[in-house]
Amino acid sequence: MSWKRVCSASEVAEKSLKQFDVEGVPVLIANLGDEFRAYPPLCPHMEERLEESGICEAGVLTCSKHLWQWDMRTGEMRGEAEKPLLLYEVKQDNGDVLVNIEKELEYEYDEETDDDDDSFWD
Amino acid sequence: MPARNQKQWMADPNLQRGEWVDSRIYSDPEIFEEELEKIFKKTWIPVCHESELSEPYDFRTTTIAREPVIVARGPDNTVRAFLNVCPHRGMMIERRPAGSFLEGQPSGNPKRMTCMFHAWQFDMKGNCVYISREKEGYQDRLCKENTGLRRLRCEVAMGGFVWVCLDDKPECSLEEWAGKPFDCIRESIDAEPLEVFHYHKAIINTNYKLWHDTNSEFYHDFMHYHNRVTGFNDEYFARKNIGFEHGHVNVTSFEVNYDEYEGFESREELSFPKFPPNQWFMIDLFPGMNFNLRGSALRCDIMTPLGPNKVMIEFRGLGVKADTPEERQTRIEHHNSIWGPFGRNLHEDLIGVTGQGATMNDGSEPRRILHGRHEDNYIHDEVGLRHYYDEWGKWMDRLPSDPMQKYTAPAVAAE
Ligand code: FES
Ligand code: FES
Ligand SMILES: [Fe+2]
């Protein structure tokens, strides 16, 4: 893939987040006022949809579940966060927001360990 | 026989020990508590059917011997059971009777069980995956690795039922426990996936063992008026009770002549896979479950004792998962016309057992409950009851005919 149109700039209000589907890839668009950013849609902590749990304030994105925070421009960790945010490249063209999707970005969540062996019950 | 005075009424009947039980085993609160400890916390209990949690992250909650239990299907499709108790301060983690963890809860996240009290979270394998402000409060002393859920033994077997045992080291495996009595229908119920299409539950003022008795004995044909006037033939009476190890009983099959039931039709077309047409097998499992395969529909009763004189019975009807909508509709009609709340039997059975419950209260003088009929193990023989109560006596170390005495084998050996 490559540069794709996601939405028109007016669809995402200032200081807010909105999730879009770009040919099967879910993308979260943030409107910082002067710029846009694009992230994978889930919180890197525990798969929460940031569109619902995220709060944008003063250039900082806070997931309201467990208060992980990031710099919205760079994705760098702030506060409680233990993993940075991943970003897609974004540009604006003629009132549209475009993202550069080489491949879908996803976080790795902790693998659940398996204890399915008989010695478990000893 | 003239009526009896108090002394005569209280005297032992002219039967052998083992051919009657003392009604205090149904009404004494101390015996009841002991049954939860010694039987229900030790044996395999079916808690639901796997089709009731068919998707990853589906769950159901229940109780066994008052212990809250949750069963959940993991992303790997394995069904696991846990105590539904938070390791933090003992809150019941999940309070819905059934549902899915796929969507997050207000204080939790998708794919996790969340205790709403202080927001601890657990995955479908029982791992603790989140402790709120973990480091701040516990520094390096306690962490998620130490605070997993209490996992319980759980197996999906015998037609897809979900069996749980509260004891980590049960006396025997599920297969050893229930395999043999299931042999008569195993091929049919394991041939392809089944699905629950009917569920209702009833909370009844009677002892759980009295309900089990009505499920095991056919002598109360005399109460089932419709059965009596239409359904009987020689084959009906030619069925036998067969006892198995661990107190389980089978009632053998015969070919039911549905044409003789007014308004009924043959069930041949929708017979369970590999099941001969219109057959009817019954399995009574100790300490209180019943599986009943009548041609085209499987019924399962699971009892949860709530008190000496209170039992919750969950009734399920099952068909073949691959049914077309039309087949399913017919199957449901077959099921409900016999076993639905307005069917032929159920309401009559309920009248019988609540009538017993009404005469057996805590403090009632002990009554002799007779199980002494011998008819060559045919269906009006009470051998199934004798077999069950002998097993009960062993688990409880009490004599069913005089429960304040320790167990000894009855004069008439349990057949
Ligand atoms: S899920 Fe977002 S901070 Fe935990
Ligand atoms: S009791 Fe469950 S988190 Fe505190
Ligand atoms: Fe009955």
Coordinates of C-alpha atoms and ligand atoms in Angstrom, one line a residue:
Chain A
M1 CA 0.0 0.0 0.0
S2 CA 1.0 3.6 0.0
W3 CA -0.6 7.0 0.5
K4 CA -4.3 6.7 1.1
R5 CA -7.1 9.2 1.7
V6 CA -8.6 8.7 5.1
C7 CA -11.1 11.5 5.5
S8 CA -11.5 15.2 4.9
A9 CA -9.9 17.4 7.5
S10 CA -13.2 18.7 8.7
E11 CA -14.4 15.3 9.8
V12 CA -12.2 15.2 12.9
A13 CA -12.9 18.0 15.4
E14 CA -10.0 19.8 17.1
K15 CA -8.5 17.9 20.1
S16 CA -10.4 14.8 19.3
L17 CA -9.9 11.3 17.9
K18 CA -11.8 9.4 15.3
Q19 CA -11.3 5.9 13.9
F20 CA -11.6 5.1 10.2
D21 CA -11.3 2.0 8.1
V22 CA -8.8 2.4 5.3
E23 CA -9.3 -0.6 3.0
G24 CA -9.5 -2.9 5.9
V25 CA -6.8 -1.2 8.0
P26 CA -8.2 0.5 11.1
V27 CA -6.6 3.9 11.6
L28 CA -7.1 6.4 14.4
I29 CA -6.8 10.1 13.3
A30 CA -6.0 12.8 15.9
N31 CA -6.6 16.5 15.2
L32 CA -4.0 18.5 17.1
G33 CA -5.3 21.8 15.8
D34 CA -2.4 22.7 13.5
E35 CA -1.6 19.1 12.5
F36 CA -3.0 15.6 12.2
R37 CA -1.6 12.3 13.5
A38 CA -2.5 8.7 12.7
Y39 CA -2.1 5.8 15.1
P40 CA -3.2 2.2 15.3
P41 CA -6.6 2.3 17.0
L42 CA -5.9 0.2 20.2
C43 CA -4.2 1.2 23.4
P44 CA -0.8 -0.5 23.5
H45 CA -1.6 -1.5 27.1
M46 CA -4.6 -3.7 26.9
E47 CA -6.4 -3.5 23.5
E48 CA -8.8 -0.8 24.5
R49 CA -10.2 1.3 21.7
L50 CA -8.6 4.7 22.1
E51 CA -11.3 6.4 20.2
E52 CA -13.5 5.7 23.3
S53 CA -10.9 5.6 26.1
G54 CA -8.6 8.4 24.9
I55 CA -8.6 12.0 26.1
C56 CA -6.7 14.7 24.2
E57 CA -5.5 17.7 26.2
A58 CA -2.5 20.0 25.7
G59 CA -0.9 17.8 23.1
V60 CA -1.0 14.8 25.4
L61 CA -3.1 11.7 24.8
T62 CA -4.3 9.9 27.9
C63 CA -6.0 6.5 27.9
S64 CA -8.6 6.8 30.7
K65 CA -8.4 3.1 31.5
H66 CA -5.1 3.1 33.4
L67 CA -3.7 6.6 32.6
W68 CA -1.0 5.7 30.1
Q69 CA 0.0 8.9 28.4
W70 CA 1.8 9.9 25.2
D71 CA 3.1 13.0 23.4
M72 CA 0.6 13.2 20.6
R73 CA 3.1 14.6 18.1
T74 CA 5.9 12.0 18.6
G75 CA 4.2 9.1 20.4
E76 CA 6.7 9.3 23.2
M77 CA 5.8 7.9 26.6
R78 CA 4.6 10.2 29.4
G79 CA 3.4 9.4 32.9
E80 CA 2.4 5.8 33.5
A81 CA 2.9 4.6 29.9
E82 CA 5.2 1.6 29.4
K83 CA 5.1 1.4 25.6
P84 CA 5.3 4.2 23.0
L85 CA 2.5 4.9 20.5
L86 CA 3.2 3.8 16.9
L87 CA 2.5 6.4 14.2
Y88 CA 1.7 6.4 10.5
E89 CA 3.0 9.2 8.3
V90 CA 0.3 11.8 7.7
K91 CA -0.1 14.6 5.2
Q92 CA -2.9 16.9 4.2
D93 CA -3.8 17.5 0.6
N94 CA -6.6 19.7 -0.6
G95 CA -8.6 19.5 2.6
D96 CA -8.1 15.7 2.8
V97 CA -6.1 13.7 5.4
L98 CA -3.9 11.0 3.9
V99 CA -1.8 8.4 5.6
N100 CA 1.1 6.3 4.3
I101 CA 0.3 2.7 5.1
E102 CA 3.1 0.3 4.2
K103 CA 1.6 -2.4 6.4
E104 CA -0.7 -2.4 9.3
L105 CA 0.9 -1.4 12.6
E106 CA 0.0 -3.6 15.6
Y107 CA 1.2 -3.8 19.1
E108 CA 2.4 -7.0 20.7
Y109 CA 0.2 -7.9 23.7
D110 CA 1.5 -10.2 26.4
E111 CA 1.1 -13.8 25.3
E112 CA -1.0 -15.8 27.7
T113 CA 1.1 -18.6 29.1
D114 CA -0.1 -22.1 29.2
D115 CA -0.3 -24.3 32.2
D116 CA -2.1 -27.2 30.6
D117 CA 0.0 -30.0 31.9
D118 CA -0.9 -32.6 34.4
S119 CA 1.7 -31.6 37.0
F120 CA -0.5 -28.4 37.5
W121 CA -2.8 -30.4 39.7
D122 CA -0.1 -32.0 42.0
Chain B
M1 CA -54.0 -53.3 57.7
P2 CA -55.3 -51.2 60.6
A3 CA -54.0 -47.8 61.3
R4 CA -51.0 -47.7 63.6
N5 CA -50.3 -46.0 66.9
Q6 CA -47.2 -44.0 67.4
K7 CA -45.0 -46.9 68.5
Q8 CA -46.1 -49.1 65.6
W9 CA -45.7 -46.2 63.2
M10 CA -42.1 -45.7 64.4
A11 CA -41.1 -49.3 64.3
D12 CA -38.8 -50.6 61.6
P13 CA -40.7 -51.9 58.6
N14 CA -40.7 -55.7 57.8
L15 CA -38.0 -55.1 55.3
Q16 CA -34.2 -55.5 55.3
R17 CA -31.9 -52.7 56.0
G18 CA -31.1 -51.1 52.7
E19 CA -34.7 -51.4 51.7
W20 CA -35.8 -48.2 53.3
V21 CA -34.2 -44.9 54.3
D22 CA -34.8 -42.5 57.2
S23 CA -36.4 -39.2 56.1
R24 CA -33.8 -37.2 58.1
I25 CA -31.4 -37.7 55.2
Y26 CA -33.7 -35.3 53.4
S27 CA -34.4 -32.8 56.1
D28 CA -31.5 -32.6 58.6
P29 CA -29.5 -29.3 58.1
E30 CA -26.3 -30.9 59.5
I31 CA -26.5 -33.8 57.0
F32 CA -27.2 -31.3 54.2
E33 CA -24.0 -29.3 55.0
E34 CA -22.1 -32.6 55.2
E35 CA -23.4 -33.6 51.8
L36 CA -22.0 -30.4 50.2
E37 CA -18.6 -31.1 51.8
K38 CA -18.3 -34.8 51.3
I39 CA -20.1 -35.3 48.0
F40 CA -20.7 -32.1 46.0
K41 CA -17.2 -30.7 46.6
K42 CA -15.6 -34.1 45.7
T43 CA -17.4 -35.4 42.6
W44 CA -17.6 -34.3 38.9
I45 CA -20.5 -32.0 38.3
P46 CA -21.8 -31.0 34.8
V47 CA -22.3 -27.3 34.9
C48 CA -23.5 -26.5 31.4
H49 CA -23.1 -27.5 27.8
E50 CA -20.3 -26.3 25.6
S51 CA -22.7 -24.9 23.1
E52 CA -23.8 -22.4 25.7
L53 CA -20.4 -20.8 25.4
S54 CA -19.7 -21.4 21.8
E55 CA -17.4 -18.4 20.9
P56 CA -14.0 -17.5 22.3
Y57 CA -14.4 -15.3 25.4
D58 CA -17.9 -16.5 26.1
F59 CA -18.5 -17.4 29.8
R60 CA -21.1 -18.7 32.2
T61 CA -21.2 -18.5 36.0
T62 CA -22.7 -21.0 38.4
T63 CA -22.2 -22.4 41.9
I64 CA -21.2 -25.8 43.1
A65 CA -21.8 -26.5 46.8
R66 CA -22.2 -22.7 47.2
E67 CA -18.8 -22.0 45.7
P68 CA -19.0 -19.5 42.9
V69 CA -17.7 -20.9 39.6
I70 CA -17.0 -19.4 36.2
V71 CA -16.4 -21.3 33.0
A72 CA -14.9 -19.4 30.1
R73 CA -13.8 -20.3 26.6
G74 CA -10.3 -19.1 25.8
P75 CA -9.0 -17.7 22.5
D76 CA -7.5 -21.2 22.0
N77 CA -11.1 -22.6 22.2
T78 CA -10.4 -24.5 25.4
V79 CA -13.1 -24.2 28.1
R80 CA -11.6 -23.6 31.6
A81 CA -13.1 -23.3 35.0
F82 CA -12.1 -21.0 37.9
L83 CA -13.5 -20.0 41.2
N84 CA -15.3 -16.8 40.5
V85 CA -13.5 -15.1 43.4
C86 CA -11.1 -12.2 43.3
P87 CA -7.7 -13.0 44.8
H88 CA -7.5 -9.4 46.1
R89 CA -10.3 -9.1 48.7
G90 CA -12.7 -11.9 47.7
M91 CA -15.3 -10.1 45.6
M92 CA -17.3 -12.2 43.2
I93 CA -15.5 -11.3 39.9
E94 CA -18.3 -11.8 37.4
R95 CA -21.9 -11.2 38.3
R96 CA -23.7 -11.8 35.0
P97 CA -25.1 -15.4 34.6
A98 CA -23.6 -15.5 31.1
G99 CA -22.1 -13.3 28.4
S100 CA -18.9 -12.5 26.6
F101 CA -15.6 -10.8 27.6
L102 CA -14.9 -9.7 24.0
E103 CA -16.2 -6.2 24.8
G104 CA -14.5 -4.3 27.6
Q105 CA -16.3 -3.6 30.9
P106 CA -16.5 0.0 32.2
S107 CA -13.6 -0.6 34.6
G108 CA -11.9 -3.3 32.6
N109 CA -10.6 -4.1 29.1
P110 CA -11.7 -6.3 26.2
K111 CA -10.8 -10.0 26.6
R112 CA -10.3 -9.8 30.3
M113 CA -12.3 -10.7 33.4
T114 CA -12.3 -7.6 35.6
C115 CA -13.1 -7.4 39.2
M116 CA -15.0 -4.1 39.4
F117 CA -14.0 -3.4 43.0
H118 CA -10.3 -2.4 42.5
A119 CA -10.0 -3.2 38.8
W120 CA -7.7 -6.2 38.9
Q121 CA -7.9 -8.1 35.7
F122 CA -7.5 -11.7 34.6
D123 CA -7.2 -13.4 31.2
M124 CA -9.0 -16.5 30.0
K125 CA -6.3 -18.8 31.4
G126 CA -6.7 -17.3 34.9
N127 CA -3.4 -15.3 34.8
C128 CA -3.6 -12.0 36.6
V129 CA -2.7 -9.5 34.0
Y130 CA -3.3 -6.2 35.7
I131 CA -3.1 -4.9 39.3
S132 CA -4.0 -1.2 39.6
R133 CA -1.0 0.8 40.9
E134 CA 0.9 -2.5 41.4
K135 CA 4.4 -1.2 42.1
E136 CA 3.2 1.8 44.2
G137 CA 1.3 -0.5 46.6
Y138 CA 3.2 -3.8 46.6
Q139 CA 6.7 -2.6 45.6
D140 CA 8.5 -5.8 44.8
R141 CA 6.7 -7.9 47.4
L142 CA 3.6 -9.1 45.5
C143 CA 3.0 -9.1 41.8
K144 CA 0.8 -10.4 39.1
E145 CA 2.7 -13.7 39.0
N146 CA 1.5 -14.5 42.5
T147 CA -2.2 -13.5 42.1
G148 CA -3.7 -15.8 39.4
L149 CA -7.2 -17.2 39.8
R150 CA -7.9 -20.5 41.4
R151 CA -8.2 -22.9 38.5
L152 CA -10.6 -25.9 38.7
R153 CA -10.5 -29.2 37.0
C154 CA -12.7 -28.9 33.9
E155 CA -13.5 -31.3 31.1
V156 CA -15.8 -31.2 28.0
A157 CA -17.1 -34.7 27.5
M158 CA -20.1 -37.0 27.1
G159 CA -21.8 -35.2 24.4
G160 CA -20.2 -31.8 25.0
F161 CA -21.2 -31.2 28.6
V162 CA -18.8 -29.1 30.7
W163 CA -17.8 -31.0 33.9
V164 CA -16.1 -29.4 36.8
C165 CA -14.7 -30.9 40.0
L166 CA -13.8 -28.6 42.9
D167 CA -11.3 -31.2 44.1
D168 CA -7.8 -31.0 42.5
K169 CA -7.4 -34.7 43.2
P170 CA -10.7 -36.3 42.5
E171 CA -11.2 -39.9 43.5
C172 CA -11.1 -40.9 39.8
S173 CA -11.0 -39.3 36.3
L174 CA -14.3 -38.2 34.7
E175 CA -14.0 -41.1 32.3
E176 CA -13.8 -43.6 35.2
W177 CA -16.5 -41.8 37.0
A178 CA -19.2 -41.6 34.3
G179 CA -17.9 -43.4 31.3
K180 CA -19.7 -46.7 31.7
P181 CA -23.2 -45.5 32.3
F182 CA -22.8 -43.3 29.2
D183 CA -21.8 -46.2 27.0
C184 CA -25.5 -46.8 26.0
I185 CA -25.7 -43.5 24.2
R186 CA -22.1 -42.4 23.8
E187 CA -21.9 -43.1 20.1
S188 CA -25.0 -41.0 19.4
I189 CA -24.2 -38.0 21.5
D190 CA -20.5 -37.9 20.5
A191 CA -21.1 -38.4 16.8
E192 CA -21.5 -34.7 16.0
P193 CA -21.7 -31.4 18.0
L194 CA -24.9 -30.9 19.9
E195 CA -26.6 -27.7 20.9
V196 CA -28.9 -26.6 23.7
F197 CA -32.2 -25.4 22.4
H198 CA -34.2 -25.4 25.6
Y199 CA -33.4 -24.1 29.1
H200 CA -35.5 -23.4 32.1
K201 CA -34.9 -23.7 35.7
A202 CA -37.1 -24.3 38.7
I203 CA -36.4 -23.8 42.4
I204 CA -38.4 -26.4 44.2
N205 CA -39.1 -27.0 47.9
T206 CA -37.9 -30.5 48.1
N207 CA -34.6 -32.4 48.7
Y208 CA -32.4 -32.9 45.7
K209 CA -32.4 -36.7 46.3
L210 CA -36.1 -36.9 46.1
W211 CA -36.0 -35.3 42.6
H212 CA -33.3 -37.8 41.6
D213 CA -35.6 -40.6 42.9
T214 CA -38.4 -39.6 40.5
N215 CA -35.9 -39.5 37.7
S216 CA -34.8 -43.0 38.6
E217 CA -37.9 -44.9 39.5
F218 CA -40.8 -45.7 37.2
Y219 CA -43.2 -47.0 39.8
H220 CA -44.7 -43.5 39.8
D221 CA -46.2 -44.3 36.4
F222 CA -49.3 -44.4 38.5
M223 CA -49.1 -40.6 38.9
H224 CA -48.5 -40.0 35.2
Y225 CA -52.0 -40.4 34.1
H226 CA -51.4 -39.7 30.4
N227 CA -48.6 -42.2 30.3
R228 CA -50.7 -44.8 32.0
V229 CA -53.7 -44.5 29.7
T230 CA -51.9 -44.4 26.5
G231 CA -48.2 -45.4 26.5
F232 CA -47.9 -48.8 28.1
N233 CA -47.2 -52.1 26.5
D234 CA -45.2 -55.2 27.4
E235 CA -42.0 -53.8 26.2
Y236 CA -42.4 -50.8 28.4
F237 CA -42.4 -53.0 31.5
A238 CA -39.6 -55.2 30.1
R239 CA -37.0 -52.5 30.7
K240 CA -34.4 -53.1 33.4
N241 CA -32.5 -51.0 35.9
I242 CA -28.8 -51.5 35.6
G243 CA -26.5 -50.3 38.4
F244 CA -23.0 -49.1 37.8
E245 CA -20.0 -48.3 40.0
H246 CA -20.3 -45.0 41.9
G247 CA -24.1 -45.1 42.3
H248 CA -25.1 -44.5 38.7
V249 CA -28.0 -46.3 37.1
N250 CA -29.2 -46.9 33.5
V251 CA -32.7 -47.6 32.5
T252 CA -32.5 -49.7 29.4
S253 CA -34.3 -48.8 26.2
F254 CA -37.4 -50.0 24.3
E255 CA -39.0 -48.8 21.1
V256 CA -41.6 -46.3 22.0
N257 CA -44.8 -46.5 20.0
Y258 CA -45.6 -42.9 19.6
D259 CA -48.7 -43.7 17.5
E260 CA -50.3 -44.9 20.7
Y261 CA -49.8 -41.4 22.3
E262 CA -52.7 -39.3 21.3
G263 CA -51.5 -36.4 19.0
F264 CA -47.9 -37.8 18.8
E265 CA -45.9 -38.9 15.8
S266 CA -42.9 -41.1 15.3
R267 CA -39.5 -39.6 16.0
E268 CA -37.7 -41.8 13.6
E269 CA -36.8 -39.1 11.0
L270 CA -35.0 -37.0 13.5
S271 CA -33.3 -39.7 15.5
F272 CA -30.0 -38.8 17.0
P273 CA -27.1 -40.0 14.8
K274 CA -26.5 -43.7 15.0
F275 CA -29.5 -44.1 17.3
P276 CA -32.1 -46.7 16.5
P277 CA -35.5 -45.2 15.8
N278 CA -37.7 -44.2 18.8
Q279 CA -35.5 -45.7 21.4
W280 CA -35.4 -44.2 24.9
F281 CA -32.4 -44.5 27.2
M282 CA -32.0 -43.0 30.6
I283 CA -28.9 -42.3 32.7
D284 CA -29.1 -41.3 36.3
L285 CA -25.8 -40.1 37.7
F286 CA -24.9 -39.9 41.3
P287 CA -25.3 -37.5 43.1
G288 CA -28.1 -35.8 41.0
M289 CA -28.0 -35.5 37.3
N290 CA -30.2 -37.1 34.7
F291 CA -29.6 -37.6 31.0
N292 CA -32.5 -38.8 28.9
L293 CA -32.3 -39.6 25.2
R294 CA -35.7 -40.1 23.6
G295 CA -35.2 -40.6 19.9
S296 CA -34.9 -37.1 18.6
A297 CA -34.2 -35.0 21.8
L298 CA -31.8 -35.2 24.7
R299 CA -32.9 -33.9 28.0
C300 CA -30.5 -33.2 30.9
D301 CA -31.4 -32.2 34.5
I302 CA -28.7 -30.8 36.7
M303 CA -29.5 -30.3 40.3
T304 CA -28.0 -27.7 42.6
P305 CA -29.0 -28.3 46.2
L306 CA -29.7 -25.0 47.9
G307 CA -30.9 -26.3 51.3
P308 CA -32.2 -29.5 52.8
N309 CA -35.6 -28.7 51.4
K310 CA -34.7 -26.5 48.4
V311 CA -33.2 -27.5 45.1
M312 CA -32.6 -25.7 41.8
I313 CA -33.1 -27.9 38.8
E314 CA -31.8 -26.7 35.4
F315 CA -33.5 -28.4 32.5
R316 CA -31.9 -28.4 29.2
G317 CA -33.0 -29.8 25.9
L318 CA -30.5 -30.6 23.2
G319 CA -30.5 -31.3 19.5
V320 CA -28.0 -31.7 16.7
K321 CA -26.1 -28.5 16.0
A322 CA -26.4 -29.0 12.3
D323 CA -30.2 -29.0 12.4
T324 CA -32.0 -26.9 9.7
P325 CA -34.5 -24.5 11.2
E326 CA -37.4 -26.8 10.3
E327 CA -35.7 -29.8 11.9
R328 CA -34.9 -27.8 15.0
Q329 CA -38.6 -26.7 15.3
T330 CA -39.8 -30.3 15.1
R331 CA -37.2 -31.4 17.6
I332 CA -38.3 -28.6 20.0
E333 CA -41.9 -29.8 19.6
H334 CA -40.8 -33.4 20.4
H335 CA -38.9 -32.2 23.4
N336 CA -41.6 -29.9 24.8
S337 CA -44.5 -32.2 24.3
I338 CA -43.0 -34.6 26.8
W339 CA -40.7 -32.5 28.9
G340 CA -41.7 -28.9 28.5
P341 CA -43.3 -27.1 31.4
F342 CA -46.6 -28.0 29.8
G343 CA -45.6 -31.4 28.7
R344 CA -46.8 -34.8 29.9
N345 CA -44.6 -35.4 32.9
L346 CA -42.8 -32.6 34.5
H347 CA -45.5 -30.8 36.4
E348 CA -46.7 -34.1 37.8
D349 CA -43.2 -35.0 39.0
L350 CA -43.0 -31.6 40.7
I351 CA -46.3 -32.2 42.5
G352 CA -44.9 -35.5 43.7
V353 CA -41.6 -34.3 45.1
T354 CA -43.0 -31.1 46.7
G355 CA -45.6 -33.3 48.4
Q356 CA -42.7 -35.3 49.9
G357 CA -40.9 -32.1 50.8
A358 CA -44.0 -30.8 52.6
T359 CA -43.9 -33.7 55.1
M360 CA -40.2 -33.7 55.8
N361 CA -39.2 -30.6 57.7
D362 CA -36.3 -30.1 60.0
G363 CA -37.6 -31.6 63.3
S364 CA -40.3 -33.7 61.7
E365 CA -40.3 -37.2 63.3
P366 CA -38.3 -39.5 61.2
R367 CA -40.3 -41.3 58.5
R368 CA -39.4 -44.5 56.8
I369 CA -39.2 -44.1 53.1
L370 CA -39.6 -47.5 51.5
H371 CA -37.3 -48.7 48.7
G372 CA -38.2 -52.4 49.0
R373 CA -39.8 -53.4 45.8
H374 CA -38.2 -56.4 44.0
E375 CA -39.3 -57.2 40.5
D376 CA -36.3 -58.8 38.9
N377 CA -34.8 -55.4 38.3
Y378 CA -37.6 -54.4 35.9
I379 CA -38.7 -50.8 36.0
H380 CA -41.0 -51.0 39.0
D381 CA -38.2 -52.6 41.1
E382 CA -36.7 -50.0 43.4
V383 CA -33.2 -51.4 42.9
G384 CA -32.0 -48.2 41.4
L385 CA -32.9 -46.3 44.6
R386 CA -31.2 -48.9 46.7
H387 CA -28.1 -48.7 44.6
Y388 CA -28.0 -44.9 44.9
Y389 CA -28.5 -44.8 48.6
D390 CA -25.9 -47.3 49.3
E391 CA -23.4 -45.1 47.4
W392 CA -24.7 -42.1 49.4
G393 CA -24.0 -44.0 52.6
K394 CA -20.4 -44.7 51.6
W395 CA -19.6 -41.1 50.8
M396 CA -21.3 -39.8 53.9
D397 CA -20.2 -42.6 56.2
R398 CA -23.8 -42.8 57.5
L399 CA -26.3 -45.5 57.3
P400 CA -29.2 -44.3 55.1
S401 CA -31.8 -46.2 57.2
D402 CA -30.4 -44.7 60.4
P403 CA -28.2 -41.8 59.5
M404 CA -26.9 -41.2 63.0
Q405 CA -25.1 -44.6 62.7
K406 CA -21.9 -45.1 60.7
Y407 CA -22.2 -46.8 57.3
T408 CA -22.2 -50.6 57.1
A409 CA -23.1 -52.6 54.0
P410 CA -26.8 -53.4 53.9
A411 CA -28.1 -56.9 54.6
V412 CA -29.5 -56.9 51.1
A413 CA -26.4 -56.1 49.0
A414 CA -26.9 -53.2 46.7
E415 CA -27.5 -54.7 43.3
Ligands
FES1 S1 -5.8 0.1 28.4 FE1 -5.1 2.0 28.0 S2 -4.0 2.5 29.7 FE2 -4.6 0.5 30.1
FES2 S1 -11.6 -7.4 45.5 FE1 -11.2 -7.6 43.4 S2 -9.9 -6.1 42.9 FE2 -10.2 -5.8 45.0
FE3 FE -42.0 -38.8 36.3

